[in-house]
Short mmCIF file of C-alpha atoms and ligand atoms in Angstrom, two decimals:
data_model
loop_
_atom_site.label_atom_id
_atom_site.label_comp_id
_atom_site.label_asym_id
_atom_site.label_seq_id
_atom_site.Cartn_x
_atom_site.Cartn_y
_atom_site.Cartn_z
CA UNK A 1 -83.80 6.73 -206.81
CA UNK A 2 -81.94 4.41 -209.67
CA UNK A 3 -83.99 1.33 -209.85
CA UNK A 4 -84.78 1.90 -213.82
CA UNK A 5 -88.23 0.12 -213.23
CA UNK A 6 -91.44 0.43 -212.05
CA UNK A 7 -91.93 1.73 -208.38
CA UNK A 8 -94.46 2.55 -205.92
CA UNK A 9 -93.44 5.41 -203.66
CA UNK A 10 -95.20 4.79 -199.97
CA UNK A 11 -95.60 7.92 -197.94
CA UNK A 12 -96.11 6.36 -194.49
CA UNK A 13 -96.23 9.70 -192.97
CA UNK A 14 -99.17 10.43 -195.32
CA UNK A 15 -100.91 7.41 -194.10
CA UNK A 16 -100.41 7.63 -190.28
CA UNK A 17 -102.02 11.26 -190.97
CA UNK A 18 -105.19 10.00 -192.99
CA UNK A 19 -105.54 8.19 -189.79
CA UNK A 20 -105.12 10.69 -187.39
CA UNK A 21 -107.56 13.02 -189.05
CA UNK A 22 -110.32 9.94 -189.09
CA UNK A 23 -109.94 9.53 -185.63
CA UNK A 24 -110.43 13.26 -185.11
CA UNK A 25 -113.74 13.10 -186.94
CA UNK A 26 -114.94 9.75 -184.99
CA UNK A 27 -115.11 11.50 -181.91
CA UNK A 28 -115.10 8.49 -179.33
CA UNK A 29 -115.19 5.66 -181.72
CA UNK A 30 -111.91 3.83 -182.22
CA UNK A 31 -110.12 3.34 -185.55
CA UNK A 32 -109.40 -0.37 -186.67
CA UNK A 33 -106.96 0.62 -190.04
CA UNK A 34 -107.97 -2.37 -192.65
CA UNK A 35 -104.95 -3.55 -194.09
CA UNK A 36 -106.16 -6.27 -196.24
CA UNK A 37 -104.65 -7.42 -199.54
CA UNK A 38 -101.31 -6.47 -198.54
CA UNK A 39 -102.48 -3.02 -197.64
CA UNK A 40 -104.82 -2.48 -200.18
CA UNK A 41 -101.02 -2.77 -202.13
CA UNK A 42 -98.93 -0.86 -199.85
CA UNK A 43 -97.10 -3.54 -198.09
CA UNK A 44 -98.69 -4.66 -194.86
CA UNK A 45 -95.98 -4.58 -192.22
CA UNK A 46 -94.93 -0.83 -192.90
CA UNK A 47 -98.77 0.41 -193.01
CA UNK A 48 -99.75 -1.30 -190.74
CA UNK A 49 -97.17 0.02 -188.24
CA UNK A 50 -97.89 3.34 -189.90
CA UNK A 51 -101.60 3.00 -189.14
CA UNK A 52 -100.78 2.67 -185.09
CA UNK A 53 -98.42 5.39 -185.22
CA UNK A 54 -101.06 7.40 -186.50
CA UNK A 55 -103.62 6.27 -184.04
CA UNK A 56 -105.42 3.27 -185.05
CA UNK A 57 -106.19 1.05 -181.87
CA UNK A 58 -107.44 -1.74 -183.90
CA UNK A 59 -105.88 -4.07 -187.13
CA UNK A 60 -108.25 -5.73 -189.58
CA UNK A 61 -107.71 -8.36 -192.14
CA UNK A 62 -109.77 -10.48 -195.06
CA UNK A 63 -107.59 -13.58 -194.35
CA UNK A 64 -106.25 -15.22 -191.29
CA UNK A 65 -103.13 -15.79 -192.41
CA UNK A 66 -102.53 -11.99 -193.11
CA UNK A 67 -103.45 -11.22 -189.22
CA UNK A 68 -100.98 -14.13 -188.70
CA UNK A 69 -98.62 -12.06 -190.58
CA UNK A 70 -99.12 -8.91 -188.58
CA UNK A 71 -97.90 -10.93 -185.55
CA UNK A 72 -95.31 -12.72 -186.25
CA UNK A 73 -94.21 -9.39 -187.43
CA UNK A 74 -94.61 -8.64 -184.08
CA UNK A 75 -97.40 -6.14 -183.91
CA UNK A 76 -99.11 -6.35 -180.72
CA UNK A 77 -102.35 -4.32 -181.90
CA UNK A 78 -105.69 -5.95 -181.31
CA UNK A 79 -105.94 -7.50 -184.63
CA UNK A 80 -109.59 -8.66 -186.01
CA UNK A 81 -109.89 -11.51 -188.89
CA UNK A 82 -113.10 -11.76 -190.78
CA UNK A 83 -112.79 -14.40 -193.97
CA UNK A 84 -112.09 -17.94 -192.87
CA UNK A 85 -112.57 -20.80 -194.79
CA UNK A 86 -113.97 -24.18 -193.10
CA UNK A 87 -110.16 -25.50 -192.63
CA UNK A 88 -108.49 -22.22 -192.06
CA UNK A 89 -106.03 -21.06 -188.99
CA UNK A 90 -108.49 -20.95 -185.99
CA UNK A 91 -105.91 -22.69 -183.46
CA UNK A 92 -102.84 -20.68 -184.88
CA UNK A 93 -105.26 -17.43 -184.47
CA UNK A 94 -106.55 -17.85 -180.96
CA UNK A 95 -103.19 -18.89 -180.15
CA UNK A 96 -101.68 -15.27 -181.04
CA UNK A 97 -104.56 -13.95 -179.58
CA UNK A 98 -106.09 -12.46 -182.66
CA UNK A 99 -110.30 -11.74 -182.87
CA UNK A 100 -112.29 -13.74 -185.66
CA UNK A 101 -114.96 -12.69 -187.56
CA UNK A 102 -117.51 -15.21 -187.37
CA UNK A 103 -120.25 -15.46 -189.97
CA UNK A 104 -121.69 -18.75 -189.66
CA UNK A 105 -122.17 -21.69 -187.14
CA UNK A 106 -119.57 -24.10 -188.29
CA UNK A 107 -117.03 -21.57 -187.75
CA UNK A 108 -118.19 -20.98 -184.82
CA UNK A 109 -117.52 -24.37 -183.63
CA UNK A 110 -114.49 -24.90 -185.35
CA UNK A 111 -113.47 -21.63 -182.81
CA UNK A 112 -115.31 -23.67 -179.76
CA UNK A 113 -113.00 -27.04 -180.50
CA UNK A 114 -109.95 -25.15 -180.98
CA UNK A 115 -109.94 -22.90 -178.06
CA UNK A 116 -110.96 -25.92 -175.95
CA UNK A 117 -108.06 -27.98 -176.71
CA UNK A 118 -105.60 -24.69 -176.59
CA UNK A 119 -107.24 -23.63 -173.16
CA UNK A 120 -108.07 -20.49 -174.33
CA UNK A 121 -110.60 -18.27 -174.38
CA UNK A 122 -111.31 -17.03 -178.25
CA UNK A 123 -112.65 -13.46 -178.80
CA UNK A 124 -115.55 -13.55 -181.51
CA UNK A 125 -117.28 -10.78 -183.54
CA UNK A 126 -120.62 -11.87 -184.86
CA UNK A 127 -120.71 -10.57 -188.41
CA UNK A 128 -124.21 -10.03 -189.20
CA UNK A 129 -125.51 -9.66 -192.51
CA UNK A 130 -128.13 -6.94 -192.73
CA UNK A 131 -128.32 -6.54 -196.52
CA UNK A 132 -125.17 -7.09 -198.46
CA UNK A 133 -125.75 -10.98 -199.07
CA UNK A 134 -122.29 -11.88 -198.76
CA UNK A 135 -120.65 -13.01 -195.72
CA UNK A 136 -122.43 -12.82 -192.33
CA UNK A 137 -124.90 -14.23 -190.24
CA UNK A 138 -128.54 -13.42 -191.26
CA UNK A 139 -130.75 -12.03 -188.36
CA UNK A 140 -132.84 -15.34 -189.07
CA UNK A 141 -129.71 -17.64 -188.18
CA UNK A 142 -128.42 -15.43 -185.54
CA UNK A 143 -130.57 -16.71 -182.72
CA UNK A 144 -128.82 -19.79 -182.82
CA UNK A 145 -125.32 -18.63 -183.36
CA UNK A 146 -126.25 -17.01 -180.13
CA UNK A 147 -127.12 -20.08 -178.58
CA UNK A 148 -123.89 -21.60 -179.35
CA UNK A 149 -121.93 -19.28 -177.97
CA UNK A 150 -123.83 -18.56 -174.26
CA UNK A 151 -123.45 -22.06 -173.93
CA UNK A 152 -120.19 -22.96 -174.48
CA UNK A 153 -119.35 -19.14 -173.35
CA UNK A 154 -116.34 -20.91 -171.36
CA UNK A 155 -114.73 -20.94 -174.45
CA UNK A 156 -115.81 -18.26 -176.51
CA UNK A 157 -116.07 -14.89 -176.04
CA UNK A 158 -118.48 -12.87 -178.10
CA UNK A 159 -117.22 -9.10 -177.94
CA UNK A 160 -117.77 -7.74 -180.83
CA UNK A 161 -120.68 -7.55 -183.85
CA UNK A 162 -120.54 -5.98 -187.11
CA UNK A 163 -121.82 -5.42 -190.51
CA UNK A 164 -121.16 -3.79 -193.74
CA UNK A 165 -122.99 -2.08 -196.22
CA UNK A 166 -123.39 -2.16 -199.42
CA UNK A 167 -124.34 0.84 -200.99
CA UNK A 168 -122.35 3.43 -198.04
CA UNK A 169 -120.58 5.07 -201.29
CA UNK A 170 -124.14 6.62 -201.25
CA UNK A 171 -125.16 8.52 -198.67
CA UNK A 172 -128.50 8.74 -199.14
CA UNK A 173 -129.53 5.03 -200.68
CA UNK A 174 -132.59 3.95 -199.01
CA UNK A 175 -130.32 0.71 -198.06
CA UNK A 176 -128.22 2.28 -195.34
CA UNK A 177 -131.49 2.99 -192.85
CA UNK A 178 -132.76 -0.26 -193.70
CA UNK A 179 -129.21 -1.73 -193.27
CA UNK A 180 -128.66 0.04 -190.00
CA UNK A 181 -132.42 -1.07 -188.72
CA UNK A 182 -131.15 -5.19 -189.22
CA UNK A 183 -127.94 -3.99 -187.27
CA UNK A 184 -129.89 -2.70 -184.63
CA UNK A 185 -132.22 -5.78 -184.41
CA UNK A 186 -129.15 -7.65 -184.37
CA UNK A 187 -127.35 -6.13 -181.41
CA UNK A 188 -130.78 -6.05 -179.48
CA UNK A 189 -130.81 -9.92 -179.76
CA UNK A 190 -127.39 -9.82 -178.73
CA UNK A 191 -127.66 -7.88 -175.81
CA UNK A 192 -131.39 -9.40 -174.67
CA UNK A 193 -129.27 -12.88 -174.70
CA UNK A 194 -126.41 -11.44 -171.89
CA UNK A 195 -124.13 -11.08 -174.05
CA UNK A 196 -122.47 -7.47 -173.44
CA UNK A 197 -120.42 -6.17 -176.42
CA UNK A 198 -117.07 -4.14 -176.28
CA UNK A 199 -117.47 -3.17 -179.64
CA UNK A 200 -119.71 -2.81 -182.13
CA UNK A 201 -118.75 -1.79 -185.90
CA UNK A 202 -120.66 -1.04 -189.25
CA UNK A 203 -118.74 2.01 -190.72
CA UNK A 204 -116.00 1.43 -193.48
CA UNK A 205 -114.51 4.53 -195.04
CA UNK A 206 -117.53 6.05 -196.88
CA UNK A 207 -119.78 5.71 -193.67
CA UNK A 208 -117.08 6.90 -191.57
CA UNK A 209 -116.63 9.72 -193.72
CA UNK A 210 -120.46 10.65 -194.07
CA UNK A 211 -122.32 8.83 -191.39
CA UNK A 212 -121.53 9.18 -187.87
CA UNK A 213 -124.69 8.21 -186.96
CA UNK A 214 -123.10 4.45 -187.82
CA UNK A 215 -119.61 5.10 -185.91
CA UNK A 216 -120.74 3.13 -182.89
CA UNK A 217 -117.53 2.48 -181.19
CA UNK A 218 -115.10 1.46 -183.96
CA UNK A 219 -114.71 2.36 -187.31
CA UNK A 220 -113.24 -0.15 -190.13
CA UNK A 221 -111.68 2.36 -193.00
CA UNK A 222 -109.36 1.32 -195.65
CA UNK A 223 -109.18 3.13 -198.56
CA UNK A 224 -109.47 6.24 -196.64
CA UNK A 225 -106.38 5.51 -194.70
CA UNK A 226 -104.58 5.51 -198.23
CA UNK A 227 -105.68 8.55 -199.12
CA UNK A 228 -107.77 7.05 -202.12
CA UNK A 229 -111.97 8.70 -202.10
CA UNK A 230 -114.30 6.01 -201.54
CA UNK A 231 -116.39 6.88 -204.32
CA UNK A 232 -116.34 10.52 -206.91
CA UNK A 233 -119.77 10.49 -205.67
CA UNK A 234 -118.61 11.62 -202.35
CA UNK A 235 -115.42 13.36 -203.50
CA UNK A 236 -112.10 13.77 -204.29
CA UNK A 237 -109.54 12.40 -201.43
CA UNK A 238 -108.62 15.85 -201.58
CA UNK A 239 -112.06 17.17 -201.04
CA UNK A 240 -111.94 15.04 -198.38
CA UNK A 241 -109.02 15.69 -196.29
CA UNK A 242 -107.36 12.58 -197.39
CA UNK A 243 -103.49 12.90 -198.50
CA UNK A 244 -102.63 10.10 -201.07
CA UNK A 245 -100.14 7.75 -200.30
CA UNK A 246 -99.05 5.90 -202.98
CA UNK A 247 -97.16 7.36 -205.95
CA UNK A 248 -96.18 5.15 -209.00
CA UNK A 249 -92.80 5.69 -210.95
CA UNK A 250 -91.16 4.28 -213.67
CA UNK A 251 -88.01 5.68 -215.48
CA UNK A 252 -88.27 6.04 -219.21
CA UNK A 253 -86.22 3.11 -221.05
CA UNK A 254 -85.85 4.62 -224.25
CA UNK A 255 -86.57 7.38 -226.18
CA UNK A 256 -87.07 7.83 -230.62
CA UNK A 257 -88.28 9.40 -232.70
CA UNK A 258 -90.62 7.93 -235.90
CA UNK A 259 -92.76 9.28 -238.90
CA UNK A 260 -96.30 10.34 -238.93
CA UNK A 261 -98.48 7.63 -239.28
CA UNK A 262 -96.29 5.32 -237.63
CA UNK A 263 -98.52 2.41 -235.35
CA UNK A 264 -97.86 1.97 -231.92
CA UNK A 265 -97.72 -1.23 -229.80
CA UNK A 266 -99.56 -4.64 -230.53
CA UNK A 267 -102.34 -4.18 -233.00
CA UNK A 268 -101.90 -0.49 -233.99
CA UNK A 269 -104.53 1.17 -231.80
CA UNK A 270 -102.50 4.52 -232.32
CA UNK A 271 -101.33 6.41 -235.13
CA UNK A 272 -98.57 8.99 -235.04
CA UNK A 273 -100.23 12.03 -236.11
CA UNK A 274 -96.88 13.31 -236.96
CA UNK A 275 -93.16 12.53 -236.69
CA UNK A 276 -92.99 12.09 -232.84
CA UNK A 277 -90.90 11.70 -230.21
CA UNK A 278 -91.80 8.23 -228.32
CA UNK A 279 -91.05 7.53 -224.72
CA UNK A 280 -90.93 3.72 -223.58
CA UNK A 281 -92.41 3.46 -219.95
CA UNK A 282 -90.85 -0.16 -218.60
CA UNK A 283 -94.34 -1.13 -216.79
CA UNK A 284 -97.48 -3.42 -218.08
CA UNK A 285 -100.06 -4.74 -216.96
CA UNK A 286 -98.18 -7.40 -215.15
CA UNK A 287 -97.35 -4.51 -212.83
CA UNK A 288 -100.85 -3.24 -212.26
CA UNK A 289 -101.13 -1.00 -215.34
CA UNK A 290 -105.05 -1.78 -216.27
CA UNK A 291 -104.70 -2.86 -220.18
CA UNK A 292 -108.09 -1.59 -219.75
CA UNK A 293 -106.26 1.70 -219.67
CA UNK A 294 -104.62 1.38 -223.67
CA UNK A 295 -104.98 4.64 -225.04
CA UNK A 296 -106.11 6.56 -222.12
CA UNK A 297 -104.09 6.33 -219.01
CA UNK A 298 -102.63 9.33 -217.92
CA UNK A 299 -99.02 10.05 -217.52
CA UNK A 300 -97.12 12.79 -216.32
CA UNK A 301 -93.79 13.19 -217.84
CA UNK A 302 -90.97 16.16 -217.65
CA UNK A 303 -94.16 18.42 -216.68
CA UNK A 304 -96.31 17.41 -219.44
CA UNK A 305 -99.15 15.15 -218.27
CA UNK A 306 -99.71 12.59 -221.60
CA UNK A 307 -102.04 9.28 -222.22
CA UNK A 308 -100.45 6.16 -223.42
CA UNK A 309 -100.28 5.59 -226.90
CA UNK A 310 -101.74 2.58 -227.82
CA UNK A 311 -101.72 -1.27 -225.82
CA UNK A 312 -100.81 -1.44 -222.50
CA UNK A 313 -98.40 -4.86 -222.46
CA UNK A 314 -97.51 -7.28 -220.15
CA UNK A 315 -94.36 -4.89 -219.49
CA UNK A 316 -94.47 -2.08 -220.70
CA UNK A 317 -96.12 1.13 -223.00
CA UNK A 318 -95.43 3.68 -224.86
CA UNK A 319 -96.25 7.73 -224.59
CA UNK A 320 -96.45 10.01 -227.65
CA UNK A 321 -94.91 12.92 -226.34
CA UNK A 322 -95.15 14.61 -229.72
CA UNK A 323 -92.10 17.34 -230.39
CA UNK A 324 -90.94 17.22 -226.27
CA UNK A 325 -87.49 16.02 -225.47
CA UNK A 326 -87.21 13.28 -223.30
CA UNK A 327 -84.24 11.46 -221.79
CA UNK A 328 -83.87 7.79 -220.81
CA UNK A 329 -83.74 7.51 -217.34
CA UNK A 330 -86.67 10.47 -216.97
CA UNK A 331 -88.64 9.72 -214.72
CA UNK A 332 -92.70 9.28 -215.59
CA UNK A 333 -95.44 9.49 -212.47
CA UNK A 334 -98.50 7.47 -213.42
CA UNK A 335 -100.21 8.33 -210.66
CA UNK A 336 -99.27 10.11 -207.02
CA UNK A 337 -100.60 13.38 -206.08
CA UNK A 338 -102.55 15.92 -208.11
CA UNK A 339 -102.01 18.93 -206.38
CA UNK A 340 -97.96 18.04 -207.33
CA UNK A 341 -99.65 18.37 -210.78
CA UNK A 342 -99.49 14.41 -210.36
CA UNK A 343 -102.55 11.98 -212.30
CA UNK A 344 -104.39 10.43 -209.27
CA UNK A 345 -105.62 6.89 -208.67
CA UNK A 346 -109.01 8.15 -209.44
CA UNK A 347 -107.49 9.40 -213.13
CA UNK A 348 -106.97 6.15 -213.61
CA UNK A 349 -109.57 3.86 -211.91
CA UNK A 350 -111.71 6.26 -214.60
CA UNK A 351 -109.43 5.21 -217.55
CA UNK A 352 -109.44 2.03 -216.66
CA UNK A 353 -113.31 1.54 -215.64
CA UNK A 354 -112.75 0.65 -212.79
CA UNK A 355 -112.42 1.76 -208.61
CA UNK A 356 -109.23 3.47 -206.96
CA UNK A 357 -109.33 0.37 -204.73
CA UNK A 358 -108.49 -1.65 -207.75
CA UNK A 359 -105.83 0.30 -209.38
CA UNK A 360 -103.83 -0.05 -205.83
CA UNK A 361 -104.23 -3.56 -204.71
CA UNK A 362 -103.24 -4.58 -208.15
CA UNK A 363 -100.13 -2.94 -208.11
CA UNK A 364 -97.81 -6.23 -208.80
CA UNK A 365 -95.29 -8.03 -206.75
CA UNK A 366 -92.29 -6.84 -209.12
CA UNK A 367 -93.20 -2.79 -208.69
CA UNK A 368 -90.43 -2.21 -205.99
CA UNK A 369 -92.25 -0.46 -202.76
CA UNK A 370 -89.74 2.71 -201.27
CA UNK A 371 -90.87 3.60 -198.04
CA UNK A 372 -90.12 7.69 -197.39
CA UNK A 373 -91.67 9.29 -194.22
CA UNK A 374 -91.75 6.49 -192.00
CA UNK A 375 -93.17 7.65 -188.63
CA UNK A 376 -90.72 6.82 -185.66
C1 LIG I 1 -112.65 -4.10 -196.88
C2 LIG I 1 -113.52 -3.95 -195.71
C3 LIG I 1 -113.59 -2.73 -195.02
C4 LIG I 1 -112.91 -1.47 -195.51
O1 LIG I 1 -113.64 -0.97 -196.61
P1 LIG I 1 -113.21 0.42 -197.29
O2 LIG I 1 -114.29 0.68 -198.26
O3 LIG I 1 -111.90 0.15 -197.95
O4 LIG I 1 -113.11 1.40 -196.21
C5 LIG I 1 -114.31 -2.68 -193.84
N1 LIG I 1 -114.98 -3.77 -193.40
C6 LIG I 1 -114.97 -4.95 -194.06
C7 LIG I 1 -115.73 -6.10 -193.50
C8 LIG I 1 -114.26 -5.08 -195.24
O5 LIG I 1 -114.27 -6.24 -195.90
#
């Protein structure tokens, strides 16, 4: 590899076998691989072909226009679509045949006009909310989302419901029973209206990885699919069978070597402790390194794992490495895998204060993405 700066190294192989192993635990329940926010940073074309090689039956997506995306990339996956806004992409989305989340009535006819004029039939999934308070149906207002859709069942198609919880990084929060008991209310309502579901969905990772009780018939993990833990609560991705995918480069950009006491970066955070060697790493926060992470995220550098000395800027940091010799043109691993002896993306969500899922999707547009292990 020569480019000199910042780059995220995608193991597609890795992530087509996070999936595979999910599906092996689900049993019957089918996988739909989340590949929001650009893949949770990955780059949402290859994982998401990377996903269906490994297994995944189903797509999901935040925003319309990224299931739009998936299609005109021509992916031919079912694809489900969950966050539309009141003027979003229904036509363009029943059009390429893509299921919508729906979480409120407005949407819901928004769907009924624009399948009517397209002459289509739209697939819906009634997203219930059964706790989290933040998008979804409550089990109040469902009744008349209901309505809505028997009658004008010529042109919707209600065959799916789902939920998500908000506490599933915990197995044993009282939330989750109470959670699942509104989700089970819900799809009783459903079904005692006529309406008979394909699928039905509450798990995202966590669940999937600790409740099967909630599998259903599909599954919605993300993180787990990048081989990033859920929560430390429930482990390690390595504790949990996940394999990380995403490995973050940069090469050093120059190397010196200055006094004891000397200050590093904007606003002198660090000290020299004595006449050290100083390796600049050519990525900042504008690339996704947390400045929440000055003077503590770690970096592994010609074997040596090290945490940056002082700021984190907008393009760059330094590392102390003390009396080691370093070349320009090393190469530094922020994060990839630990058992290569590698920080992880949990090393630095904790540096940082912050959630694996962050330190990924924040991974900027300039951080070049080098795709190895591409399944065929
Ligand atoms: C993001 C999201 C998921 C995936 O969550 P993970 O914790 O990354 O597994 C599943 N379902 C919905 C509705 C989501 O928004």
């Amino acid at each position: 590899m020569t480019t000199p700066h910042a780059r995220a190294v995608i193991d597609l192989g890795a992530l087509a076998s996070n999936v595979d192993f999910i599906n092996q635990q689900t049993g019957d329940a089918a996988v739909l691989a989340v590949v929001k926010a650009d893949a949770y940073g990955h780059g949402l074309i290859p994982s998401a072909k990377a996903a269906v090689a490994g297994g995944a039956s189903w797509l999901g997506t935040a925003l319309f226009q990224e299931a739009l995306t998936l299609r005109a990339a021509g992916i031919e996956t079912r694809i489900l679509t969950w966050l539309g806004t009141v003027d979003d992409q229904f036509a363009e989305c029943i059009a390429a045949d893509i299921d919508l989340g729906v979480s409120h009535r407005e949407a819901l006819l928004a769907i009924v006009q624009e399948a009517r004029r397209l002459g289509k039939r739209a697939r819906v999934h009634l997203k219930i909310d059964t706790g989290l308070s933040r998008n979804g149906v409550t089990l109040d207002d469902l009744d008349q989302l209901v309505a809505i859709a028997n009658s004008e069942s010529d042109a919707v198609n209600v065959v799916g419901a789902m939920s998500h919880f908000a506490y599933a990084d915990e197995p044993k929060h009282p939330t989750i029973a109470a959670q699942i008991d509104v989700f089970n209310q819900a799809l009783a309502l459903i079904e005692a209206a006529g309406i008979d579901l394909e699928v039905k969905h509450l798990a995202n990772s966590a669940a999937t990885l600790t409740l099967p009780e909630v599998h259903f018939n599909l599954v919605r993990p993300g993180i787990a699919i990048y081989g990033i833990t859920p929560g430390l609560a429930l482990g390690t991705a390595a504790e949990l069978g996940l394999k990380p995918v995403m490995s973050l480069h940069a090469s050093v950009a120059l190397t010196k070597t200055v006094p004891a006491g000397s200050g590093i970066s904007y606003g002198h955070t660090y000290h020299t402790k004595s006449q050290a060697n100083l390796a600049l790493i050519p990525a900042g926060y504008s690339d996704g390194v947390p400045r929440s992470a000055s003077n503590k995220g770690p970096v592994l550098l010609g074997g040596k794992t090290y945490q940056i000395a002082g700021r984190v800027c907008m393009d760059q940091f330094v590392l102390d490495v003390g009396d080691a010799e370093v070349r320009i043109g090393d190469n530094a691993v922020l994060f990839g895998d630990p058992q290569r002896g590698e920080p992880s993306v949990e090393d630095w969500a904790i540096a940082a204060d912050t959630i694996g899922y962050e330190i990924v999707t924040r991974i900027g547009p300039r951080v070049d993405r080098h795709y190895i292990n591409i399944p065929s």
